[in-house]
Structures are given as structure tokens and as C-alpha cells.
């Protein structure tokens, strides 16, 4: 099944590579009805990192997780875990455990029996199963619920049990399939911190699937943004947010302004673009992309990377169309002089009035914030 | 569309229809049970309370013989039917779709649609042929016929239970290092128990109750309780039959009650 270039290395240690995926694809169906759920996936996940697969529903992130878990087999390519090729092996033969979206707790077993199940199946001695179960109950603070059935505990508690059950056999990798999506907002925030704590305490590699960009940004060491079965960008939350490689990534992560601007000059990794109103400003170029002079390029800038000044005093001017109050900040929707829309996020540090529609404002862009997207 | 507040119980005559229906359903049974305690021979005239017909039934060796035969036949037939139905249900819900799946489902349920008398005549011809060919005339024919008849009844609740079961649970078991057998033994089977019990009890009651099939298949001296009672009714009717029928009823009620208690307790 595909190349075996991934495998044959000695057991890994912290800071090394845990999972190696090469040229992996997953095709459902055949012929004209074939659906490419995953295409050309090349990915290395490091030992002990909190890795997130982020994308809209149907982007292939859950399929990739299921391929790593062993519930689906790749159509082509190789998948190595801890230096061992696992493509073709079933889920019970892989050192990975899954936290399912609906938790999938065994309803006829107690919380303690659920947590001990994996160890029992591995044939560990009873004393070890009991000791580890107790340890896991403490880790997720569920000691008092050990003898309850899953139907007798709350959704948040079920979530903790599902985590403990998956962590108990000490897998090399923990897979989490949108585990927080069923919880309400407050509990979700709490569990985000809890997950991060568990990951740090256990040192286990976490692969987390979510469509929630905020969740991805706050928890991850690295994020892979996926769309239509491909990984579009791989990087730290900072890189993904501040240096999106393409329009889809910029659009999917946070609010973004897209400005189509003509290039005035190019100098290495930097270009000079002409802003509406005629002023020129620097814009960073993505690696390996050189626009032609005079060509119109798409640039991005986040709504919080601009400040208001008096009209004519900034880099460009805009007319207020409306302003929406969000509590901590206000989103001001502007129309630039060349007709392009621009959203400005203004933090409500002082109790300021929203600018009235029709007001003309000057805008200063944060230095270095403007980036050119690959054509 | 019906009004949101519409209630059928407010229609004129609802109460009368309801009472009439219940009377029609239960009056014959009430009369049967009542006259099983009659001191006289009459089925129409109350002559005082007595347990003599129960006594007569218990002392009747024939009644004891056919009752025991009925019970173990029902036990064996529903037991075999339950095992086969569980395998059939697993085979039709826990494998990938295969061509002819719908037809298999229809074939398993087919005995429910075919009139019992047709099955009876068909079995009569087959069994007569086999008896001639093999010379075997034992209870095996009845066990096989009852098993076949019980399969669709046992299959339905087991399949229903498997279909509503969350398949992710079995995936979770596999993820936690269980092999196929362990996943079945520790997850699927315990969760399937209420369905298996329901199938078994349904099969048991059906086998206990069947007259037509038994009548056509049985050899001499293989009477079950229902065929024995039918035979007795051709002669004189005594309240002994009422007593036997009442005990039969009590047994059925016990089974149904036990089933509800068990499934309620195991309910998930």
C-alpha cells in the first residue's frame, strides 16, 4: 500500500516526529461517482504537540482523523506512527485512542469500568487496571462518580470520562473529534483549559479536529487549515492568523479585509502598493511570489490593524456606513474612496460614541500589517 | 389538519365504544376463568366455588404429559430460534450492504405473511415424506417446525435493537484494543440482551400457543397442550378445560410481566 518511506526509525522522544503522513489520499466510491475526501496529504506531527485540524464541515478533517485512528484505510500513501507503518492495520492495533464527538461511553458500564476498558482489553493485570483507573479518575476530577452509569452524569462529566477512558491506556496519540461541540459556551471554555492542562500533564500528542477557529487559535501549538480534502496551510496560530497563505485561510480565520490594490514597485520580499486616495504603503509578499508592476494584487489586513485619525491625516480615508457595538469592541463598516468596503475594529477602552453614518474618517494602517496574497 | 386541542376522547359515544371494546376483549376470558372455579359441571350456571377442576387437571396424567411436552418444545424451539435469529440479525445489520439484502430480510419475515394453514399442509407433506424415507418419527419434526415458525418473531425485536444501537460504541471498543470477538462479547451482546430476551419470550409464547402447525406435524402420542385441549373439546366440555386454560393464561401473564420487568431494569 503505497511507499514505505515514512517508517523504519528508532522509537521517538520528545521534540521528534510522532506521525508521518506521505502522499496520502482517501477516495470513496469508484469511477464517475468517486469522491476525493483526502488528496495529497503530506504531514508530520511532532511528539507532544497539540495539533489541530481546522476547516469547515466536509473539508476532510474528520476523514483524516478516522484514517489515523484506523476506522478508514487510506486509498494511497503511507501513515507511520512512532516509526511504524500502520496503514492497513485496524484501530485495535494502533497506539492511538479517540475521544468521539458523542463520547460513545458504554451505557451498561460504570464510569470506572468505562475508563478501565482499554487496559482490560490489553490484558493488563487487574491491579494495574484498578490503579490506573483511580489515577485517571483523579486526573479528570471524577473520583466521586466512579460507580455511576453514563446516563447518571452530566454532559460535561461524560466528556471528562470519555477523555479519561481514551487516556487510560497511555496512547502515543490522542485523537479528539470535535469533542467540545456538544457543550454550552461556558462549559466549552472551561473544557478548553482542561484539555490543554491534560495535554501538558500527560505529554501525549493531541490531534484535535474542530471547525471553531477561535478554539483552534487558543489551544493549538500548530494548526493545519483544510479545505476540499487538502491542507491549505500549516503553521502556528500566529502564522495562520497574521500570515494567511491564501484567501480561503484568511477568510476562514477571523474577520479580514481584502483590498485589491495596484503594485507600484517590488523590492525583494516587499512590494509597494497604492492605496485608495493615492498614498503608497509597503505590503509583505508571500514566499516565492513576485507580482508584475502595475498588476492588481489582493492584500489582507485584519480589522484591528488600523486606527482612526482625522480625515486626510492617515494612509487613506473612508466614510462610515454603520457601526455595530459588540461590548468590548465596535465594528465600524466603512466605504473607501475607490468603493471597496473596509471593516475597522475599535476597542472600547473609553466609553466612546459610535461614529454616525456618513462621517468621514482617516485610517492609519499598522506598520507591516498589510500582506499580499498569492495570486 | 386536526386542531391542536383536538382530542378523540371528546367525540360523542367515545366512552361507550371504549367500554364495549374492552368488554368484547375481556368478557370471554373473565367467564372462562370464573367457571374454572365452578363447583358444578355447567358452563352457564354458577353452582358455588370449588377447586375440584384444578385438582382434576393436576391428577390427570395426560394433562401433565402434554403440558411438559408443550413447555420443553417451546423452550427448545424458541431457544434455537433465538440463536439463529441473533446470528441472522447480526448478519443483516453488522455487515456492509450486499446484493439481495432486502430479499433476505423479506425471506426471514416471510412466515409472518404466509397463512399458517398453508405452512401446516406444506410441513405435513414434507414430514410424511421424511418419515417414510428415514423411518424417524420422533419429536425432531415438531422442534424443527416450531423453530422455523418462531424465527421471524424472535428476529424482529433483536434486529430492532441492533438497528437502534449506536454503532460508534463498537468502534470505540475497537479503538480501545478490543478485537471483533471482545467487542461483541463486552459491548454488543450485553446491550442486545433485552432484544434477545424479547425475541426468546415472544418465540416461547408463540410456540406454546401454536395449534395448526403442531396438528399437521405431530405423530401419534405427540400431543401438546393446545392440540390435547382441542381434542377434548370434541367430546364433553368440562370446567377442567377452563382450569387448564386459566393456568395457561397465568403462565403467559407471568412471562410477559417478567419480560417487562427485565427490560425496564436494563433500559438504557
PDB file of N, CA, C and O in Angstrom, chain B residues 63-79 139 143 146 200 203-205 207-209 223-226 247-248 250-252 255:
ATOM      1  N   UNK B  63     -52.873 -34.675  30.967  1.00  0.00           N
ATOM      2  CA  UNK B  63     -52.680 -33.217  31.014  1.00  0.00           C
ATOM      3  C   UNK B  63     -51.244 -32.903  31.413  1.00  0.00           C
ATOM      4  O   UNK B  63     -50.584 -32.042  30.829  1.00  0.00           O
ATOM      5  N   UNK B  64     -50.756 -33.644  32.421  1.00  0.00           N
ATOM      6  CA  UNK B  64     -49.392 -33.393  32.876  1.00  0.00           C
ATOM      7  C   UNK B  64     -48.403 -33.690  31.734  1.00  0.00           C
ATOM      8  O   UNK B  64     -47.508 -32.908  31.455  1.00  0.00           O
ATOM      9  N   UNK B  65     -48.591 -34.790  31.062  1.00  0.00           N
ATOM     10  CA  UNK B  65     -47.689 -35.174  29.971  1.00  0.00           C
ATOM     11  C   UNK B  65     -47.649 -34.135  28.856  1.00  0.00           C
ATOM     12  O   UNK B  65     -46.575 -33.703  28.422  1.00  0.00           O
ATOM     13  N   UNK B  66     -48.859 -33.738  28.386  1.00  0.00           N
ATOM     14  CA  UNK B  66     -48.882 -32.800  27.253  1.00  0.00           C
ATOM     15  C   UNK B  66     -48.360 -31.430  27.676  1.00  0.00           C
ATOM     16  O   UNK B  66     -47.736 -30.724  26.881  1.00  0.00           O
ATOM     17  N   UNK B  67     -48.577 -31.044  28.940  1.00  0.00           N
ATOM     18  CA  UNK B  67     -48.062 -29.755  29.420  1.00  0.00           C
ATOM     19  C   UNK B  67     -46.552 -29.756  29.399  1.00  0.00           C
ATOM     20  O   UNK B  67     -45.916 -28.805  28.920  1.00  0.00           O
ATOM     21  N   UNK B  68     -45.963 -30.832  29.942  1.00  0.00           N
ATOM     22  CA  UNK B  68     -44.494 -30.904  29.958  1.00  0.00           C
ATOM     23  C   UNK B  68     -43.956 -30.885  28.533  1.00  0.00           C
ATOM     24  O   UNK B  68     -43.000 -30.174  28.218  1.00  0.00           O
ATOM     25  N   UNK B  69     -44.630 -31.657  27.630  1.00  0.00           N
ATOM     26  CA  UNK B  69     -44.180 -31.684  26.239  1.00  0.00           C
ATOM     27  C   UNK B  69     -44.254 -30.295  25.628  1.00  0.00           C
ATOM     28  O   UNK B  69     -43.323 -29.830  24.961  1.00  0.00           O
ATOM     29  N   UNK B  70     -45.371 -29.591  25.873  1.00  0.00           N
ATOM     30  CA  UNK B  70     -45.529 -28.228  25.345  1.00  0.00           C
ATOM     31  C   UNK B  70     -44.422 -27.312  25.829  1.00  0.00           C
ATOM     32  O   UNK B  70     -43.839 -26.552  25.049  1.00  0.00           O
ATOM     33  N   UNK B  71     -44.115 -27.387  27.141  1.00  0.00           N
ATOM     34  CA  UNK B  71     -43.119 -26.478  27.719  1.00  0.00           C
ATOM     35  C   UNK B  71     -41.726 -26.743  27.155  1.00  0.00           C
ATOM     36  O   UNK B  71     -41.026 -25.811  26.763  1.00  0.00           O
ATOM     37  N   UNK B  72     -41.325 -28.011  27.112  1.00  0.00           N
ATOM     38  CA  UNK B  72     -39.957 -28.223  26.618  1.00  0.00           C
ATOM     39  C   UNK B  72     -39.855 -28.014  25.129  1.00  0.00           C
ATOM     40  O   UNK B  72     -38.839 -27.561  24.608  1.00  0.00           O
ATOM     41  N   UNK B  73     -40.941 -28.280  24.407  1.00  0.00           N
ATOM     42  CA  UNK B  73     -40.945 -27.971  22.967  1.00  0.00           C
ATOM     43  C   UNK B  73     -40.784 -26.465  22.751  1.00  0.00           C
ATOM     44  O   UNK B  73     -39.981 -26.022  21.928  1.00  0.00           O
ATOM     45  N   UNK B  74     -41.553 -25.699  23.529  1.00  0.00           N
ATOM     46  CA  UNK B  74     -41.471 -24.234  23.407  1.00  0.00           C
ATOM     47  C   UNK B  74     -40.078 -23.741  23.780  1.00  0.00           C
ATOM     48  O   UNK B  74     -39.507 -22.850  23.131  1.00  0.00           O
ATOM     49  N   UNK B  75     -39.512 -24.324  24.833  1.00  0.00           N
ATOM     50  CA  UNK B  75     -38.182 -23.937  25.306  1.00  0.00           C
ATOM     51  C   UNK B  75     -37.135 -24.225  24.222  1.00  0.00           C
ATOM     52  O   UNK B  75     -36.318 -23.371  23.880  1.00  0.00           O
ATOM     53  N   UNK B  76     -37.194 -25.436  23.679  1.00  0.00           N
ATOM     54  CA  UNK B  76     -36.212 -25.842  22.667  1.00  0.00           C
ATOM     55  C   UNK B  76     -36.375 -25.011  21.399  1.00  0.00           C
ATOM     56  O   UNK B  76     -35.395 -24.448  20.880  1.00  0.00           O
ATOM     57  N   UNK B  77     -37.622 -24.895  20.932  1.00  0.00           N
ATOM     58  CA  UNK B  77     -37.858 -24.190  19.675  1.00  0.00           C
ATOM     59  C   UNK B  77     -37.465 -22.715  19.787  1.00  0.00           C
ATOM     60  O   UNK B  77     -36.765 -22.188  18.922  1.00  0.00           O
ATOM     61  N   UNK B  78     -37.897 -22.043  20.879  1.00  0.00           N
ATOM     62  CA  UNK B  78     -37.567 -20.618  20.982  1.00  0.00           C
ATOM     63  C   UNK B  78     -36.085 -20.435  21.264  1.00  0.00           C
ATOM     64  O   UNK B  78     -35.489 -19.433  20.854  1.00  0.00           O
ATOM     65  N   UNK B  79     -35.471 -21.405  21.939  1.00  0.00           N
ATOM     66  CA  UNK B  79     -34.029 -21.334  22.164  1.00  0.00           C
ATOM     67  C   UNK B  79     -33.266 -21.382  20.855  1.00  0.00           C
ATOM     68  O   UNK B  79     -32.449 -20.493  20.568  1.00  0.00           O
ATOM     69  N   UNK B 139     -39.687 -36.448  18.079  1.00  0.00           N
ATOM     70  CA  UNK B 139     -40.101 -35.058  18.296  1.00  0.00           C
ATOM     71  C   UNK B 139     -39.317 -34.068  17.438  1.00  0.00           C
ATOM     72  O   UNK B 139     -39.643 -32.890  17.380  1.00  0.00           O
ATOM     73  N   UNK B 143     -39.893 -29.955  16.817  1.00  0.00           N
ATOM     74  CA  UNK B 143     -38.911 -28.947  17.232  1.00  0.00           C
ATOM     75  C   UNK B 143     -38.493 -28.103  16.032  1.00  0.00           C
ATOM     76  O   UNK B 143     -38.469 -26.869  16.087  1.00  0.00           O
ATOM     77  N   UNK B 146     -41.459 -25.848  14.836  1.00  0.00           N
ATOM     78  CA  UNK B 146     -41.677 -24.724  15.755  1.00  0.00           C
ATOM     79  C   UNK B 146     -40.537 -23.713  15.680  1.00  0.00           C
ATOM     80  O   UNK B 146     -40.766 -22.505  15.735  1.00  0.00           O
ATOM     81  N   UNK B 200     -36.795 -14.228  22.583  1.00  0.00           N
ATOM     82  CA  UNK B 200     -36.972 -15.547  23.165  1.00  0.00           C
ATOM     83  C   UNK B 200     -38.384 -15.711  23.725  1.00  0.00           C
ATOM     84  O   UNK B 200     -39.063 -16.707  23.479  1.00  0.00           O
ATOM     85  N   UNK B 203     -41.025 -15.850  21.008  1.00  0.00           N
ATOM     86  CA  UNK B 203     -40.970 -17.174  20.393  1.00  0.00           C
ATOM     87  C   UNK B 203     -41.585 -18.228  21.292  1.00  0.00           C
ATOM     88  O   UNK B 203     -42.346 -19.085  20.840  1.00  0.00           O
ATOM     89  N   UNK B 204     -41.292 -18.158  22.589  1.00  0.00           N
ATOM     90  CA  UNK B 204     -41.800 -19.118  23.563  1.00  0.00           C
ATOM     91  C   UNK B 204     -43.330 -19.109  23.589  1.00  0.00           C
ATOM     92  O   UNK B 204     -43.981 -20.151  23.500  1.00  0.00           O
ATOM     93  N   UNK B 205     -43.887 -17.912  23.685  1.00  0.00           N
ATOM     94  CA  UNK B 205     -45.355 -17.787  23.756  1.00  0.00           C
ATOM     95  C   UNK B 205     -45.988 -18.266  22.448  1.00  0.00           C
ATOM     96  O   UNK B 205     -47.006 -18.963  22.459  1.00  0.00           O
ATOM     97  N   UNK B 207     -44.803 -20.466  20.289  1.00  0.00           N
ATOM     98  CA  UNK B 207     -44.697 -21.925  20.191  1.00  0.00           C
ATOM     99  C   UNK B 207     -45.714 -22.603  21.109  1.00  0.00           C
ATOM    100  O   UNK B 207     -46.366 -23.571  20.727  1.00  0.00           O
ATOM    101  N   UNK B 208     -45.848 -22.058  22.309  1.00  0.00           N
ATOM    102  CA  UNK B 208     -46.773 -22.615  23.293  1.00  0.00           C
ATOM    103  C   UNK B 208     -48.210 -22.584  22.766  1.00  0.00           C
ATOM    104  O   UNK B 208     -49.023 -23.436  23.076  1.00  0.00           O
ATOM    105  N   UNK B 209     -48.495 -21.584  21.950  1.00  0.00           N
ATOM    106  CA  UNK B 209     -49.854 -21.285  21.524  1.00  0.00           C
ATOM    107  C   UNK B 209     -50.239 -21.990  20.214  1.00  0.00           C
ATOM    108  O   UNK B 209     -51.416 -22.124  19.896  1.00  0.00           O
ATOM    109  N   UNK B 223     -49.094 -35.152  21.303  1.00  0.00           N
ATOM    110  CA  UNK B 223     -49.988 -34.022  21.564  1.00  0.00           C
ATOM    111  C   UNK B 223     -49.309 -32.984  22.442  1.00  0.00           C
ATOM    112  O   UNK B 223     -48.601 -33.310  23.393  1.00  0.00           O
ATOM    113  N   UNK B 224     -49.536 -31.707  22.108  1.00  0.00           N
ATOM    114  CA  UNK B 224     -49.137 -30.622  23.004  1.00  0.00           C
ATOM    115  C   UNK B 224     -50.396 -30.179  23.724  1.00  0.00           C
ATOM    116  O   UNK B 224     -51.505 -30.620  23.383  1.00  0.00           O
ATOM    117  N   UNK B 225     -50.243 -29.280  24.674  1.00  0.00           N
ATOM    118  CA  UNK B 225     -51.410 -28.836  25.440  1.00  0.00           C
ATOM    119  C   UNK B 225     -52.525 -28.296  24.540  1.00  0.00           C
ATOM    120  O   UNK B 225     -53.686 -28.697  24.680  1.00  0.00           O
ATOM    121  N   UNK B 226     -52.216 -27.402  23.585  1.00  0.00           N
ATOM    122  CA  UNK B 226     -53.311 -26.877  22.746  1.00  0.00           C
ATOM    123  C   UNK B 226     -53.991 -27.970  21.916  1.00  0.00           C
ATOM    124  O   UNK B 226     -55.223 -27.981  21.822  1.00  0.00           O
ATOM    125  N   UNK B 247     -54.717 -21.728  33.866  1.00  0.00           N
ATOM    126  CA  UNK B 247     -53.305 -21.890  34.229  1.00  0.00           C
ATOM    127  C   UNK B 247     -52.389 -21.445  33.079  1.00  0.00           C
ATOM    128  O   UNK B 247     -51.369 -20.788  33.283  1.00  0.00           O
ATOM    129  N   UNK B 248     -52.807 -21.790  31.876  1.00  0.00           N
ATOM    130  CA  UNK B 248     -52.104 -21.398  30.663  1.00  0.00           C
ATOM    131  C   UNK B 248     -51.999 -19.879  30.569  1.00  0.00           C
ATOM    132  O   UNK B 248     -50.932 -19.312  30.311  1.00  0.00           O
ATOM    133  N   UNK B 250     -52.302 -17.763  33.050  1.00  0.00           N
ATOM    134  CA  UNK B 250     -51.460 -17.263  34.146  1.00  0.00           C
ATOM    135  C   UNK B 250     -49.983 -17.352  33.767  1.00  0.00           C
ATOM    136  O   UNK B 250     -49.210 -16.415  34.006  1.00  0.00           O
ATOM    137  N   UNK B 251     -49.602 -18.469  33.119  1.00  0.00           N
ATOM    138  CA  UNK B 251     -48.211 -18.644  32.702  1.00  0.00           C
ATOM    139  C   UNK B 251     -47.804 -17.570  31.695  1.00  0.00           C
ATOM    140  O   UNK B 251     -46.750 -16.939  31.825  1.00  0.00           O
ATOM    141  N   UNK B 252     -48.675 -17.324  30.708  1.00  0.00           N
ATOM    142  CA  UNK B 252     -48.390 -16.289  29.712  1.00  0.00           C
ATOM    143  C   UNK B 252     -48.222 -14.928  30.371  1.00  0.00           C
ATOM    144  O   UNK B 252     -47.310 -14.177  30.036  1.00  0.00           O
ATOM    145  N   UNK B 255     -44.875 -14.619  32.029  1.00  0.00           N
ATOM    146  CA  UNK B 255     -43.773 -14.416  31.082  1.00  0.00           C
ATOM    147  C   UNK B 255     -43.728 -12.970  30.616  1.00  0.00           C
ATOM    148  O   UNK B 255     -42.680 -12.331  30.614  1.00  0.00           O
TER     149      UNK B 255
END
